[in-house]
PDB file of C-alpha atoms in Angstrom:
ATOM      1  CA  MET S  30      -0.009  -0.071   0.057  1.00 33.00           C
ATOM      2  CA  ARG S  31       2.813   2.275  -0.838  1.00 34.00           C
ATOM      3  CA  LEU S  32       2.763   4.592  -3.814  1.00 32.00           C
ATOM      4  CA  THR S  33       5.090   7.254  -5.068  1.00 30.00           C
ATOM      5  CA  LEU S  34       3.944  10.817  -5.880  1.00 30.00           C
ATOM      6  CA  ARG S  35       5.477  12.393  -8.972  1.00 29.00           C
ATOM      7  CA  ARG S  36       4.881  15.611 -10.842  1.00 27.00           C
ATOM      8  CA  ALA S  37       2.853  14.950 -14.061  1.00 30.00           C
ATOM      9  CA  ALA S  38       0.669  16.691 -16.542  1.00 29.00           C
ATOM     10  CA  ALA S  39      -2.995  16.832 -16.294  1.00 30.00           C
ATOM     11  CA  VAL S  40      -3.657  13.159 -16.756  1.00 31.00           C
ATOM     12  CA  PRO S  41      -5.979  11.034 -14.657  1.00 36.00           C
ATOM     13  CA  ALA S  42      -3.953   9.173 -12.027  1.00 38.00           C
ATOM     14  CA  PHE S  43      -5.495   5.737 -12.902  1.00 41.00           C
ATOM     15  CA  SER S  44      -4.501   6.282 -16.595  1.00 37.00           C
ATOM     16  CA  LEU S  45      -1.017   6.969 -15.443  1.00 34.00           C
ATOM     17  CA  LEU S  46      -0.963   3.759 -13.394  1.00 36.00           C
ATOM     18  CA  LEU S  47      -1.966   1.806 -16.401  1.00 35.00           C
ATOM     19  CA  LEU S  48       0.483   3.417 -18.794  1.00 33.00           C
ATOM     20  CA  ALA S  49       3.269   2.671 -16.197  1.00 33.00           C
ATOM     21  CA  ALA S  50       2.241  -1.035 -16.121  1.00 33.00           C
ATOM     22  CA  ALA S  51       2.138  -1.187 -19.808  1.00 32.00           C
ATOM     23  CA  CYS S  52       5.761   0.089 -19.959  1.00 35.00           C
ATOM     24  CA  GLY S  53       6.883  -2.480 -17.478  1.00 31.00           C
ATOM     25  CA  GLU S  54       7.705   0.183 -14.789  1.00 30.00           C
ATOM     26  CA  GLU S  55       6.734   0.380 -11.222  1.00 29.00           C
ATOM     27  CA  PRO S  56       3.217   1.920 -11.028  1.00 30.00           C
ATOM     28  CA  THR S  57       3.197   5.585  -9.685  1.00 30.00           C
ATOM     29  CA  LEU S  58       0.484   7.913  -8.716  1.00 31.00           C
ATOM     30  CA  ALA S  59       0.659  11.510  -9.877  1.00 30.00           C
ATOM     31  CA  PRO S  60      -1.511  14.574  -9.088  1.00 31.00           C
ATOM     32  CA  ALA S  61      -4.298  15.323 -11.641  1.00 30.00           C
ATOM     33  CA  THR S  62      -3.039  18.882 -11.842  1.00 29.00           C
ATOM     34  CA  ALA S  63      -0.584  20.711 -14.016  1.00 28.00           C
ATOM     35  CA  PRO S  64       3.051  20.460 -13.121  1.00 29.00           C
ATOM     36  CA  SER S  65       3.322  21.890  -9.573  1.00 34.00           C
ATOM     37  CA  SER S  66       4.619  21.307  -6.054  1.00 40.00           C
ATOM     38  CA  ALA S  67       1.054  21.564  -4.812  1.00 45.00           C
ATOM     39  CA  ALA S  68      -1.730  18.799  -5.275  1.00 44.00           C
ATOM     40  CA  PRO S  69      -5.348  18.860  -4.060  1.00 40.00           C
ATOM     41  CA  ALA S  70      -5.854  16.728  -1.179  1.00 41.00           C
ATOM     42  CA  VAL S  71      -8.430  15.744   1.473  1.00 43.00           C
ATOM     43  CA  GLY S  72     -11.329  18.214   1.829  1.00 43.00           C
ATOM     44  CA  GLY S  73     -10.259  20.326  -1.320  1.00 50.00           C
ATOM     45  CA  GLN S  74      -7.065  21.579   0.408  1.00 56.00           C
ATOM     46  CA  THR S  75      -3.979  22.273  -1.428  1.00 70.00           C
ATOM     47  CA  ILE S  76      -0.982  20.432  -0.082  1.00 78.00           C
ATOM     48  CA  ASN S  77       2.632  21.316  -0.788  1.00 87.00           C
ATOM     49  CA  THR S  78       4.299  18.257  -2.029  1.00 91.00           C
ATOM     50  CA  GLY S  79       7.699  19.962  -2.826  1.00 95.00           C
ATOM     51  CA  PRO S  80      10.896  19.488  -0.781  1.00 96.00           C
ATOM     52  CA  ASP S  81      10.729  22.876   0.759  1.00 96.00           C
ATOM     53  CA  GLN S  82       8.055  22.152   3.225  1.00 95.00           C
ATOM     54  CA  ASN S  83       8.089  25.036   5.638  1.00 93.00           C
ATOM     55  CA  ARG S  84       7.065  22.641   8.404  1.00 95.00           C
ATOM     56  CA  VAL S  85       5.156  23.598  11.515  1.00 97.00           C
ATOM     57  CA  ARG S  86       7.730  23.919  14.150  1.00 98.00           C
ATOM     58  CA  ALA S  87       7.722  23.997  18.052  1.00 98.00           C
ATOM     59  CA  GLU S  88       9.858  25.385  20.963  1.00 98.00           C
ATOM     60  CA  LYS S  89      12.120  23.205  23.038  1.00 98.00           C
ATOM     61  CA  VAL S  90      10.725  22.459  26.452  1.00 98.00           C
ATOM     62  CA  ASP S  91      13.799  22.101  28.688  1.00 98.00           C
ATOM     63  CA  ALA S  92      12.089  19.976  31.305  1.00 98.00           C
ATOM     64  CA  LEU S  93      11.127  17.301  28.772  1.00 98.00           C
ATOM     65  CA  ALA S  94      14.472  17.571  26.899  1.00 98.00           C
ATOM     66  CA  ALA S  95      16.181  16.619  30.214  1.00 98.00           C
ATOM     67  CA  GLN S  96      14.113  13.471  30.368  1.00 98.00           C
ATOM     68  CA  VAL S  97      15.568  12.017  27.141  1.00 98.00           C
ATOM     69  CA  PRO S  98      17.937   9.146  28.047  1.00 98.00           C
ATOM     70  CA  ALA S  99      21.656  10.356  27.779  1.00 97.00           C
ATOM     71  CA  ALA S 100      22.505   7.714  25.253  1.00 96.00           C
ATOM     72  CA  ILE S 101      19.950   9.100  22.821  1.00 97.00           C
ATOM     73  CA  ALA S 102      20.477  12.819  23.552  1.00 97.00           C
ATOM     74  CA  GLU S 103      24.309  12.766  23.452  1.00 97.00           C
ATOM     75  CA  ASP S 104      24.664  13.280  19.746  1.00 97.00           C
ATOM     76  CA  GLY S 105      21.724  15.924  19.756  1.00 98.00           C
ATOM     77  CA  LYS S 106      19.767  13.770  17.153  1.00 98.00           C
ATOM     78  CA  LEU S 107      16.601  11.686  17.182  1.00 98.00           C
ATOM     79  CA  THR S 108      17.091   8.921  14.640  1.00 98.00           C
ATOM     80  CA  VAL S 109      13.762   8.327  13.147  1.00 98.00           C
ATOM     81  CA  GLY S 110      12.662   5.344  10.938  1.00 98.00           C
ATOM     82  CA  PHE S 111      10.359   5.966   8.211  1.00 97.00           C
ATOM     83  CA  SER S 112       9.158   3.651   5.158  1.00 94.00           C
ATOM     84  CA  GLY S 113       9.257   6.117   2.451  1.00 86.00           C
ATOM     85  CA  GLU S 114       8.201   3.907  -0.471  1.00 76.00           C
ATOM     86  CA  GLY S 115       5.317   6.250  -0.571  1.00 67.00           C
ATOM     87  CA  SER S 116       1.879   6.494   1.068  1.00 77.00           C
ATOM     88  CA  PRO S 117       0.520  10.004   0.884  1.00 87.00           C
ATOM     89  CA  PRO S 118      -0.328  11.715   3.112  1.00 92.00           C
ATOM     90  CA  LEU S 119       1.539   9.652   5.715  1.00 93.00           C
ATOM     91  CA  VAL S 120       5.180   9.394   4.440  1.00 93.00           C
ATOM     92  CA  PHE S 121       6.164   9.783   0.789  1.00 92.00           C
ATOM     93  CA  PRO S 122       8.834  11.320  -1.419  1.00 94.00           C
ATOM     94  CA  ALA S 123       8.532  14.954  -2.280  1.00 95.00           C
ATOM     95  CA  THR S 124       8.664  16.081  -5.975  1.00 94.00           C
ATOM     96  CA  ASP S 125      12.522  15.795  -5.811  1.00 95.00           C
ATOM     97  CA  ASP S 126      12.046  12.019  -5.199  1.00 93.00           C
ATOM     98  CA  THR S 127      14.351  12.168  -2.209  1.00 93.00           C
ATOM     99  CA  THR S 128      13.037  14.322   0.600  1.00 95.00           C
ATOM    100  CA  LEU S 129      10.543  12.487   2.835  1.00 96.00           C
ATOM    101  CA  ILE S 130       7.336  14.449   3.590  1.00 96.00           C
ATOM    102  CA  GLY S 131       3.935  13.861   5.141  1.00 95.00           C
ATOM    103  CA  VAL S 132       1.991  14.026   8.432  1.00 95.00           C
ATOM    104  CA  GLU S 133       4.373  11.483  10.114  1.00 97.00           C
ATOM    105  CA  THR S 134       7.388  13.425   9.172  1.00 98.00           C
ATOM    106  CA  ASP S 135       5.938  16.680  10.427  1.00 98.00           C
ATOM    107  CA  LEU S 136       4.914  15.045  13.818  1.00 98.00           C
ATOM    108  CA  ALA S 137       8.323  13.512  14.119  1.00 98.00           C
ATOM    109  CA  GLN S 138       9.835  17.113  13.530  1.00 98.00           C
ATOM    110  CA  LEU S 139       7.611  18.614  16.262  1.00 98.00           C
ATOM    111  CA  VAL S 140       8.444  15.961  18.785  1.00 98.00           C
ATOM    112  CA  ALA S 141      12.159  16.461  18.127  1.00 98.00           C
ATOM    113  CA  ASP S 142      11.790  20.170  18.483  1.00 98.00           C
ATOM    114  CA  VAL S 143      10.111  19.801  21.896  1.00 98.00           C
ATOM    115  CA  LEU S 144      12.797  17.493  23.037  1.00 98.00           C
ATOM    116  CA  GLY S 145      15.622  19.716  21.671  1.00 98.00           C
ATOM    117  CA  LEU S 146      16.782  17.296  19.192  1.00 98.00           C
ATOM    118  CA  GLU S 147      17.487  17.322  15.420  1.00 98.00           C
ATOM    119  CA  VAL S 148      15.585  14.709  13.320  1.00 98.00           C
ATOM    120  CA  ALA S 149      17.883  12.298  11.539  1.00 98.00           C
ATOM    121  CA  PRO S 150      15.574  10.430   9.159  1.00 97.00           C
ATOM    122  CA  GLU S 151      16.329   6.972   7.949  1.00 97.00           C
ATOM    123  CA  ASN S 152      14.394   5.420   5.044  1.00 96.00           C
ATOM    124  CA  SER S 153      13.644   1.615   5.475  1.00 94.00           C
ATOM    125  CA  SER S 154      11.285  -0.997   4.361  1.00 93.00           C
ATOM    126  CA  TRP S 155       8.300  -1.604   6.525  1.00 91.00           C
ATOM    127  CA  GLU S 156       9.630  -4.800   7.967  1.00 92.00           C
ATOM    128  CA  ASN S 157      13.104  -3.362   8.731  1.00 96.00           C
ATOM    129  CA  LEU S 158      11.413  -0.615  10.872  1.00 97.00           C
ATOM    130  CA  PHE S 159      10.705  -3.204  13.487  1.00 97.00           C
ATOM    131  CA  LEU S 160      14.086  -5.050  13.198  1.00 97.00           C
ATOM    132  CA  GLY S 161      15.850  -1.581  13.164  1.00 98.00           C
ATOM    133  CA  THR S 162      14.051  -0.392  16.364  1.00 98.00           C
ATOM    134  CA  LYS S 163      14.626  -3.703  18.196  1.00 97.00           C
ATOM    135  CA  SER S 164      18.347  -3.419  17.388  1.00 97.00           C
ATOM    136  CA  GLY S 165      18.424   0.270  18.541  1.00 96.00           C
ATOM    137  CA  LYS S 166      19.316   1.512  15.005  1.00 97.00           C
ATOM    138  CA  TYR S 167      16.271   3.598  15.103  1.00 98.00           C
ATOM    139  CA  GLU S 168      15.482   5.569  18.306  1.00 98.00           C
ATOM    140  CA  ALA S 169      11.809   6.071  17.280  1.00 98.00           C
ATOM    141  CA  VAL S 170       9.531   5.169  14.432  1.00 98.00           C
ATOM    142  CA  PHE S 171       6.751   7.512  13.156  1.00 98.00           C
ATOM    143  CA  ASN S 172       5.159   5.369  10.382  1.00 95.00           C
ATOM    144  CA  ASN S 173       1.501   4.540  10.935  1.00 90.00           C
ATOM    145  CA  VAL S 174       2.284   1.752  13.259  1.00 93.00           C
ATOM    146  CA  THR S 175      -0.785   0.433  15.182  1.00 89.00           C
ATOM    147  CA  VAL S 176      -0.411  -0.612  18.694  1.00 93.00           C
ATOM    148  CA  THR S 177      -0.793  -4.365  19.170  1.00 92.00           C
ATOM    149  CA  GLU S 178      -0.444  -6.687  22.177  1.00 94.00           C
ATOM    150  CA  GLU S 179       2.265  -8.673  20.400  1.00 95.00           C
ATOM    151  CA  ARG S 180       4.254  -5.587  19.459  1.00 97.00           C
ATOM    152  CA  LYS S 181       4.037  -4.332  23.054  1.00 98.00           C
ATOM    153  CA  ASP S 182       6.205  -7.390  24.083  1.00 98.00           C
ATOM    154  CA  THR S 183       9.143  -5.798  22.249  1.00 98.00           C
ATOM    155  CA  TYR S 184       8.322  -2.096  21.815  1.00 98.00           C
ATOM    156  CA  ASP S 185       6.954   0.787  23.667  1.00 98.00           C
ATOM    157  CA  PHE S 186       4.381   3.202  22.247  1.00 98.00           C
ATOM    158  CA  ALA S 187       3.152   6.666  22.510  1.00 98.00           C
ATOM    159  CA  THR S 188      -0.009   7.205  20.687  1.00 98.00           C
ATOM    160  CA  TYR S 189      -0.729  10.198  18.408  1.00 98.00           C
ATOM    161  CA  ARG S 190      -3.568   9.233  15.870  1.00 97.00           C
ATOM    162  CA  ILE S 191      -6.595   6.958  15.660  1.00 93.00           C
ATOM    163  CA  ASP S 192      -6.152   3.893  13.311  1.00 90.00           C
ATOM    164  CA  GLN S 193      -8.776   4.085  10.716  1.00 89.00           C
ATOM    165  CA  LEU S 194      -9.172   1.706   7.762  1.00 93.00           C
ATOM    166  CA  GLY S 195     -11.153   2.029   4.740  1.00 94.00           C
ATOM    167  CA  TRP S 196     -12.770   0.089   1.930  1.00 97.00           C
ATOM    168  CA  GLN S 197     -12.276   1.518  -1.506  1.00 97.00           C
ATOM    169  CA  VAL S 198     -14.322   0.719  -4.726  1.00 98.00           C
ATOM    170  CA  ILE S 199     -14.533   2.357  -8.187  1.00 97.00           C
ATOM    171  CA  ASP S 200     -17.167   5.006  -8.728  1.00 96.00           C
ATOM    172  CA  SER S 201     -19.290   2.626 -11.085  1.00 97.00           C
ATOM    173  CA  SER S 202     -19.153  -0.277  -8.494  1.00 98.00           C
ATOM    174  CA  PRO S 203     -22.686  -1.530  -7.270  1.00 97.00           C
ATOM    175  CA  ILE S 204     -21.215  -1.941  -3.837  1.00 98.00           C
ATOM    176  CA  LYS S 205     -22.756   0.662  -1.472  1.00 97.00           C
ATOM    177  CA  GLU S 206     -21.556  -0.223   1.916  1.00 97.00           C
ATOM    178  CA  ILE S 207     -19.078  -2.627   3.457  1.00 98.00           C
ATOM    179  CA  GLY S 208     -19.551  -2.606   7.242  1.00 95.00           C
ATOM    180  CA  LYS S 209     -19.773  -6.247   8.430  1.00 96.00           C
ATOM    181  CA  PRO S 210     -18.360  -9.678   7.466  1.00 97.00           C
ATOM    182  CA  ALA S 211     -21.415 -10.697   5.315  1.00 98.00           C
ATOM    183  CA  ASP S 212     -20.753  -7.528   3.030  1.00 98.00           C
ATOM    184  CA  ILE S 213     -17.622  -9.300   1.627  1.00 98.00           C
ATOM    185  CA  ALA S 214     -18.942 -12.727   1.046  1.00 98.00           C
ATOM    186  CA  GLY S 215     -17.941 -13.791  -2.393  1.00 98.00           C
ATOM    187  CA  LEU S 216     -16.304 -10.614  -3.282  1.00 98.00           C
ATOM    188  CA  ARG S 217     -12.846 -10.330  -4.938  1.00 98.00           C
ATOM    189  CA  VAL S 218     -10.913  -8.144  -2.393  1.00 98.00           C
ATOM    190  CA  SER S 219      -7.305  -7.076  -1.813  1.00 98.00           C
ATOM    191  CA  VAL S 220      -5.106  -6.269   1.216  1.00 97.00           C
ATOM    192  CA  ASP S 221      -1.473  -5.913   2.004  1.00 95.00           C
ATOM    193  CA  SER S 222       0.056  -8.977   3.801  1.00 93.00           C
ATOM    194  CA  GLY S 223       1.367  -8.768   7.347  1.00 88.00           C
ATOM    195  CA  THR S 224      -0.864  -5.937   8.323  1.00 86.00           C
ATOM    196  CA  ASN S 225      -3.646  -5.416  10.746  1.00 78.00           C
ATOM    197  CA  GLN S 226      -6.178  -4.995   8.006  1.00 91.00           C
ATOM    198  CA  GLU S 227      -5.193  -8.399   6.762  1.00 95.00           C
ATOM    199  CA  LYS S 228      -6.024  -9.888  10.135  1.00 89.00           C
ATOM    200  CA  ILE S 229      -9.428  -8.245  10.245  1.00 91.00           C
ATOM    201  CA  LEU S 230     -10.120  -9.343   6.781  1.00 96.00           C
ATOM    202  CA  LEU S 231      -9.133 -12.957   7.406  1.00 96.00           C
ATOM    203  CA  ASP S 232     -11.230 -12.978  10.497  1.00 94.00           C
ATOM    204  CA  TRP S 233     -14.293 -11.615   8.586  1.00 96.00           C
ATOM    205  CA  ASP S 234     -13.813 -14.366   6.003  1.00 98.00           C
ATOM    206  CA  GLU S 235     -13.544 -17.016   8.627  1.00 98.00           C
ATOM    207  CA  GLN S 236     -16.769 -15.785  10.201  1.00 97.00           C
ATOM    208  CA  ASN S 237     -18.503 -16.032   6.864  1.00 98.00           C
ATOM    209  CA  LYS S 238     -17.271 -19.608   6.262  1.00 98.00           C
ATOM    210  CA  GLN S 239     -18.648 -20.685   9.548  1.00 98.00           C
ATOM    211  CA  ALA S 240     -21.935 -19.047   8.778  1.00 98.00           C
ATOM    212  CA  GLY S 241     -22.144 -20.949   5.415  1.00 98.00           C
ATOM    213  CA  LEU S 242     -21.542 -17.790   3.332  1.00 98.00           C
ATOM    214  CA  LYS S 243     -19.373 -17.815   0.264  1.00 98.00           C
ATOM    215  CA  PRO S 244     -15.660 -17.108   1.053  1.00 98.00           C
ATOM    216  CA  ALA S 245     -13.986 -13.977  -0.328  1.00 98.00           C
ATOM    217  CA  GLU S 246     -11.416 -14.282  -2.992  1.00 98.00           C
ATOM    218  CA  ILE S 247      -8.381 -12.530  -1.395  1.00 98.00           C
ATOM    219  CA  SER S 248      -5.565 -11.010  -3.454  1.00 97.00           C
ATOM    220  CA  TYR S 249      -2.409  -9.555  -1.943  1.00 97.00           C
ATOM    221  CA  TYR S 250      -0.651  -6.416  -3.124  1.00 94.00           C
ATOM    222  CA  HIS S 251       2.404  -4.935  -1.349  1.00 88.00           C
ATOM    223  CA  LYS S 252       2.177  -1.734  -3.302  1.00 88.00           C
ATOM    224  CA  TYR S 253      -0.918   0.423  -3.198  1.00 89.00           C
ATOM    225  CA  GLY S 254      -0.352   1.324  -6.910  1.00 91.00           C
ATOM    226  CA  ASP S 255      -0.824  -2.232  -7.873  1.00 95.00           C
ATOM    227  CA  ALA S 256      -3.985  -2.612  -5.860  1.00 96.00           C
ATOM    228  CA  LEU S 257      -5.318   0.504  -7.663  1.00 95.00           C
ATOM    229  CA  LEU S 258      -4.467  -1.031 -11.116  1.00 96.00           C
ATOM    230  CA  ALA S 259      -6.291  -4.285  -9.966  1.00 98.00           C
ATOM    231  CA  LEU S 260      -9.286  -2.222  -8.734  1.00 97.00           C
ATOM    232  CA  LYS S 261      -9.498  -0.173 -12.016  1.00 95.00           C
ATOM    233  CA  SER S 262      -9.126  -3.301 -14.201  1.00 97.00           C
ATOM    234  CA  GLY S 263     -11.700  -5.255 -12.365  1.00 97.00           C
ATOM    235  CA  ARG S 264      -9.513  -7.988 -11.037  1.00 98.00           C
ATOM    236  CA  ILE S 265     -10.700  -6.929  -7.625  1.00 98.00           C
ATOM    237  CA  GLN S 266     -13.908  -5.391  -6.521  1.00 98.00           C
ATOM    238  CA  ALA S 267     -12.716  -3.777  -3.284  1.00 98.00           C
ATOM    239  CA  TYR S 268      -9.449  -2.655  -1.620  1.00 98.00           C
ATOM    240  CA  PHE S 269      -9.038  -2.652   2.306  1.00 97.00           C
ATOM    241  CA  GLY S 270      -6.337  -0.424   3.598  1.00 93.00           C
ATOM    242  CA  PRO S 271      -5.338   2.629   5.589  1.00 87.00           C
ATOM    243  CA  ASN S 272      -8.035   5.330   5.361  1.00 88.00           C
ATOM    244  CA  PRO S 273      -5.576   8.337   5.058  1.00 90.00           C
ATOM    245  CA  ALA S 274      -3.973   6.954   1.791  1.00 86.00           C
ATOM    246  CA  ILE S 275      -7.331   6.042   0.252  1.00 89.00           C
ATOM    247  CA  ALA S 276      -8.833   9.490   1.202  1.00 82.00           C
ATOM    248  CA  TYR S 277      -5.743  11.145  -0.374  1.00 80.00           C
ATOM    249  CA  ASN S 278      -5.889   9.025  -3.448  1.00 83.00           C
ATOM    250  CA  ILE S 279      -9.623   9.755  -4.087  1.00 83.00           C
ATOM    251  CA  ALA S 280      -9.218  13.428  -3.632  1.00 73.00           C
ATOM    252  CA  VAL S 281      -6.243  13.675  -5.905  1.00 73.00           C
ATOM    253  CA  SER S 282      -7.300  11.425  -8.643  1.00 81.00           C
ATOM    254  CA  GLY S 283     -11.012  10.630  -8.328  1.00 83.00           C
ATOM    255  CA  GLY S 284     -12.603   7.566  -9.921  1.00 92.00           C
ATOM    256  CA  SER S 285     -13.251   5.832  -6.714  1.00 94.00           C
ATOM    257  CA  ARG S 286     -14.924   6.216  -3.366  1.00 94.00           C
ATOM    258  CA  ILE S 287     -14.984   4.805   0.227  1.00 92.00           C
ATOM    259  CA  VAL S 288     -17.857   2.543   1.158  1.00 96.00           C
ATOM    260  CA  GLY S 289     -16.925   1.850   4.761  1.00 94.00           C
ATOM    261  CA  THR S 290     -14.441   2.379   7.490  1.00 89.00           C
ATOM    262  CA  ALA S 291     -13.261   0.361  10.440  1.00 91.00           C
ATOM    263  CA  SER S 292     -11.059   0.469  13.517  1.00 89.00           C
ATOM    264  CA  GLY S 293      -7.617  -0.936  12.745  1.00 79.00           C
ATOM    265  CA  ALA S 294      -7.999  -2.897  15.933  1.00 78.00           C
ATOM    266  CA  GLY S 295     -11.368  -4.582  15.116  1.00 75.00           C
ATOM    267  CA  PRO S 296     -14.847  -4.070  16.201  1.00 79.00           C
ATOM    268  CA  ASP S 297     -14.271  -4.135  19.899  1.00 84.00           C
ATOM    269  CA  LEU S 298     -11.441  -1.648  20.253  1.00 89.00           C
ATOM    270  CA  GLN S 299     -10.433   1.764  18.618  1.00 91.00           C
ATOM    271  CA  GLY S 300      -7.109   1.088  17.096  1.00 90.00           C
ATOM    272  CA  LEU S 301      -4.429   3.694  17.987  1.00 95.00           C
ATOM    273  CA  ILE S 302      -1.251   4.818  15.841  1.00 95.00           C
ATOM    274  CA  ALA S 303       1.784   5.482  17.824  1.00 98.00           C
ATOM    275  CA  ALA S 304       5.413   6.406  17.903  1.00 98.00           C
ATOM    276  CA  MET S 305       7.363   3.295  18.471  1.00 98.00           C
ATOM    277  CA  THR S 306      10.675   2.827  20.441  1.00 98.00           C
ATOM    278  CA  LYS S 307      12.667   0.032  21.735  1.00 98.00           C
ATOM    279  CA  LYS S 308      11.096  -1.225  24.911  1.00 98.00           C
ATOM    280  CA  ASP S 309      12.332  -0.002  28.281  1.00 98.00           C
ATOM    281  CA  ASN S 310      14.977   2.281  26.562  1.00 97.00           C
ATOM    282  CA  GLY S 311      13.456   5.292  28.522  1.00 98.00           C
ATOM    283  CA  LEU S 312      12.359   7.235  25.508  1.00 98.00           C
ATOM    284  CA  VAL S 313       8.642   6.504  25.551  1.00 98.00           C
ATOM    285  CA  LYS S 314       7.731   8.912  28.446  1.00 98.00           C
ATOM    286  CA  PRO S 315       9.442  11.908  26.764  1.00 98.00           C
ATOM    287  CA  LEU S 316       7.762  11.156  23.520  1.00 98.00           C
ATOM    288  CA  ASN S 317       4.331  10.861  25.259  1.00 98.00           C
ATOM    289  CA  GLU S 318       4.791  14.227  27.287  1.00 98.00           C
ATOM    290  CA  ALA S 319       6.107  15.930  24.116  1.00 98.00           C
ATOM    291  CA  LEU S 320       2.984  14.783  22.077  1.00 98.00           C
ATOM    292  CA  ASN S 321       0.810  15.958  24.877  1.00 98.00           C
ATOM    293  CA  THR S 322       2.522  19.274  24.854  1.00 98.00           C
ATOM    294  CA  LEU S 323       1.811  19.569  21.163  1.00 98.00           C
ATOM    295  CA  ILE S 324      -1.714  18.632  21.588  1.00 98.00           C
ATOM    296  CA  GLY S 325      -2.091  21.319  24.357  1.00 98.00           C
ATOM    297  CA  ASN S 326      -0.569  24.155  22.392  1.00 98.00           C
ATOM    298  CA  GLY S 327      -2.321  23.525  19.030  1.00 98.00           C
ATOM    299  CA  LYS S 328       0.696  22.596  16.956  1.00 98.00           C
ATOM    300  CA  TYR S 329      -0.436  19.039  16.708  1.00 98.00           C
ATOM    301  CA  ALA S 330      -3.852  20.066  15.483  1.00 97.00           C
ATOM    302  CA  GLU S 331      -2.182  22.385  12.839  1.00 97.00           C
ATOM    303  CA  VAL S 332      -0.094  19.644  11.311  1.00 96.00           C
ATOM    304  CA  LEU S 333      -3.076  17.173  11.081  1.00 92.00           C
ATOM    305  CA  ALA S 334      -5.203  19.942   9.445  1.00 86.00           C
ATOM    306  CA  ARG S 335      -2.311  20.583   6.974  1.00 87.00           C
ATOM    307  CA  TRP S 336      -2.550  17.057   5.751  1.00 88.00           C
ATOM    308  CA  GLY S 337      -6.350  16.734   5.902  1.00 79.00           C
ATOM    309  CA  LEU S 338      -6.395  14.267   8.878  1.00 83.00           C
ATOM    310  CA  SER S 339      -8.124  16.319  11.489  1.00 83.00           C
ATOM    311  CA  ASN S 340     -10.660  13.635  11.966  1.00 78.00           C
ATOM    312  CA  GLU S 341      -7.847  11.286  13.098  1.00 87.00           C
ATOM    313  CA  ALA S 342      -6.855  13.403  16.027  1.00 93.00           C
ATOM    314  CA  ILE S 343      -6.679  12.164  19.657  1.00 97.00           C
ATOM    315  CA  PRO S 344      -7.456  14.159  22.830  1.00 98.00           C
ATOM    316  CA  GLN S 345      -4.479  12.813  24.583  1.00 98.00           C
ATOM    317  CA  SER S 346      -1.274  10.723  23.933  1.00 98.00           C
ATOM    318  CA  GLN S 347      -1.193   7.486  25.809  1.00 98.00           C
ATOM    319  CA  ILE S 348       1.697   5.031  26.675  1.00 98.00           C
ATOM    320  CA  ASN S 349       1.105   1.434  25.689  1.00 98.00           C
ATOM    321  CA  PRO S 350      -2.555   1.470  25.738  1.00 96.00           C
ATOM    322  CA  PRO S 351      -4.767  -1.817  24.929  1.00 93.00           C
ATOM    323  CA  GLY S 352      -3.785  -2.892  21.450  1.00 91.00           C
ATOM    324  CA  LEU S 353      -4.928  -5.125  18.816  1.00 84.00           C
ATOM    325  CA  PRO S 354      -5.492  -8.625  20.319  1.00 84.00           C
ATOM    326  CA  ARG S 355      -2.953 -11.268  19.897  1.00 85.00           C
ATOM    327  CA  GLN S 356      -3.581 -13.644  17.007  1.00 74.00           C
ATOM    328  CA  GLY S 357      -5.614 -16.678  18.178  1.00 61.00           C
ATOM    329  CA  ALA S 358      -6.570 -14.850  21.408  1.00 50.00           C
TER     330      ALA S 358
END
């Protein structure tokens, strides 16, 4: 579910995806506007996608900076892991194809500001974010990571957004709503493997099988651009993935719609997105207090609004709250 945003002429994004596939290149998503560093986003906003971000910044809070473990603070940097393969508006390359931008990079910058540190961004694959944090290579990760009970065994979390998933279909689809397991019975659907949405989808499919309903036909796409191609071509009827990326794609390129949302933690718990750090390394409390400082002074809300994600705001950051249940639990 990762896509790359590049400059392009005024060509529908789905057409660009199909053209890229025909040429044997990796599918990319481009704004449906004339060449510019700004592209329309959620709610009709204009979002700057250039490398010069003019990010929202915050002042250092000495009392919180003093709480940062000495081993982390000594070089004056906060090494932050991101998966920059591209998922607007979360983390994705700017129009220079190098600078990582998005709501996650902005929030990491704000937290580092409060803690008196300089952000040292590290680009990685999704899987290596966890390995790198466990080894101490990354001091923190801001990358749409959902709190789960299994992850809490190895990592500490300071929450900063709700975890919202969405169901995407093309505009001409007869599907009006997906809100319960029976709604996907017999459908051709796609999801990214190793994600929380995959767990939810597989659970729904199992419930349908036990109820005697037709199983779903599940296809896996690691890259969101590939899932969009499959959706447009009719190979799948619906895509289940992170709501922010879907909402951004719909606003930028059109041609599809959201027919349902769900908590990333399932029906019994509101999922939460959090900054992740190595368990018991002493950093989670400063991260948590920095986030609450930013919530209190309005900088947090300013960043979410900048990326069209105000509806994913939380009233308070928590440390290691209840997370997605363990598999098989």
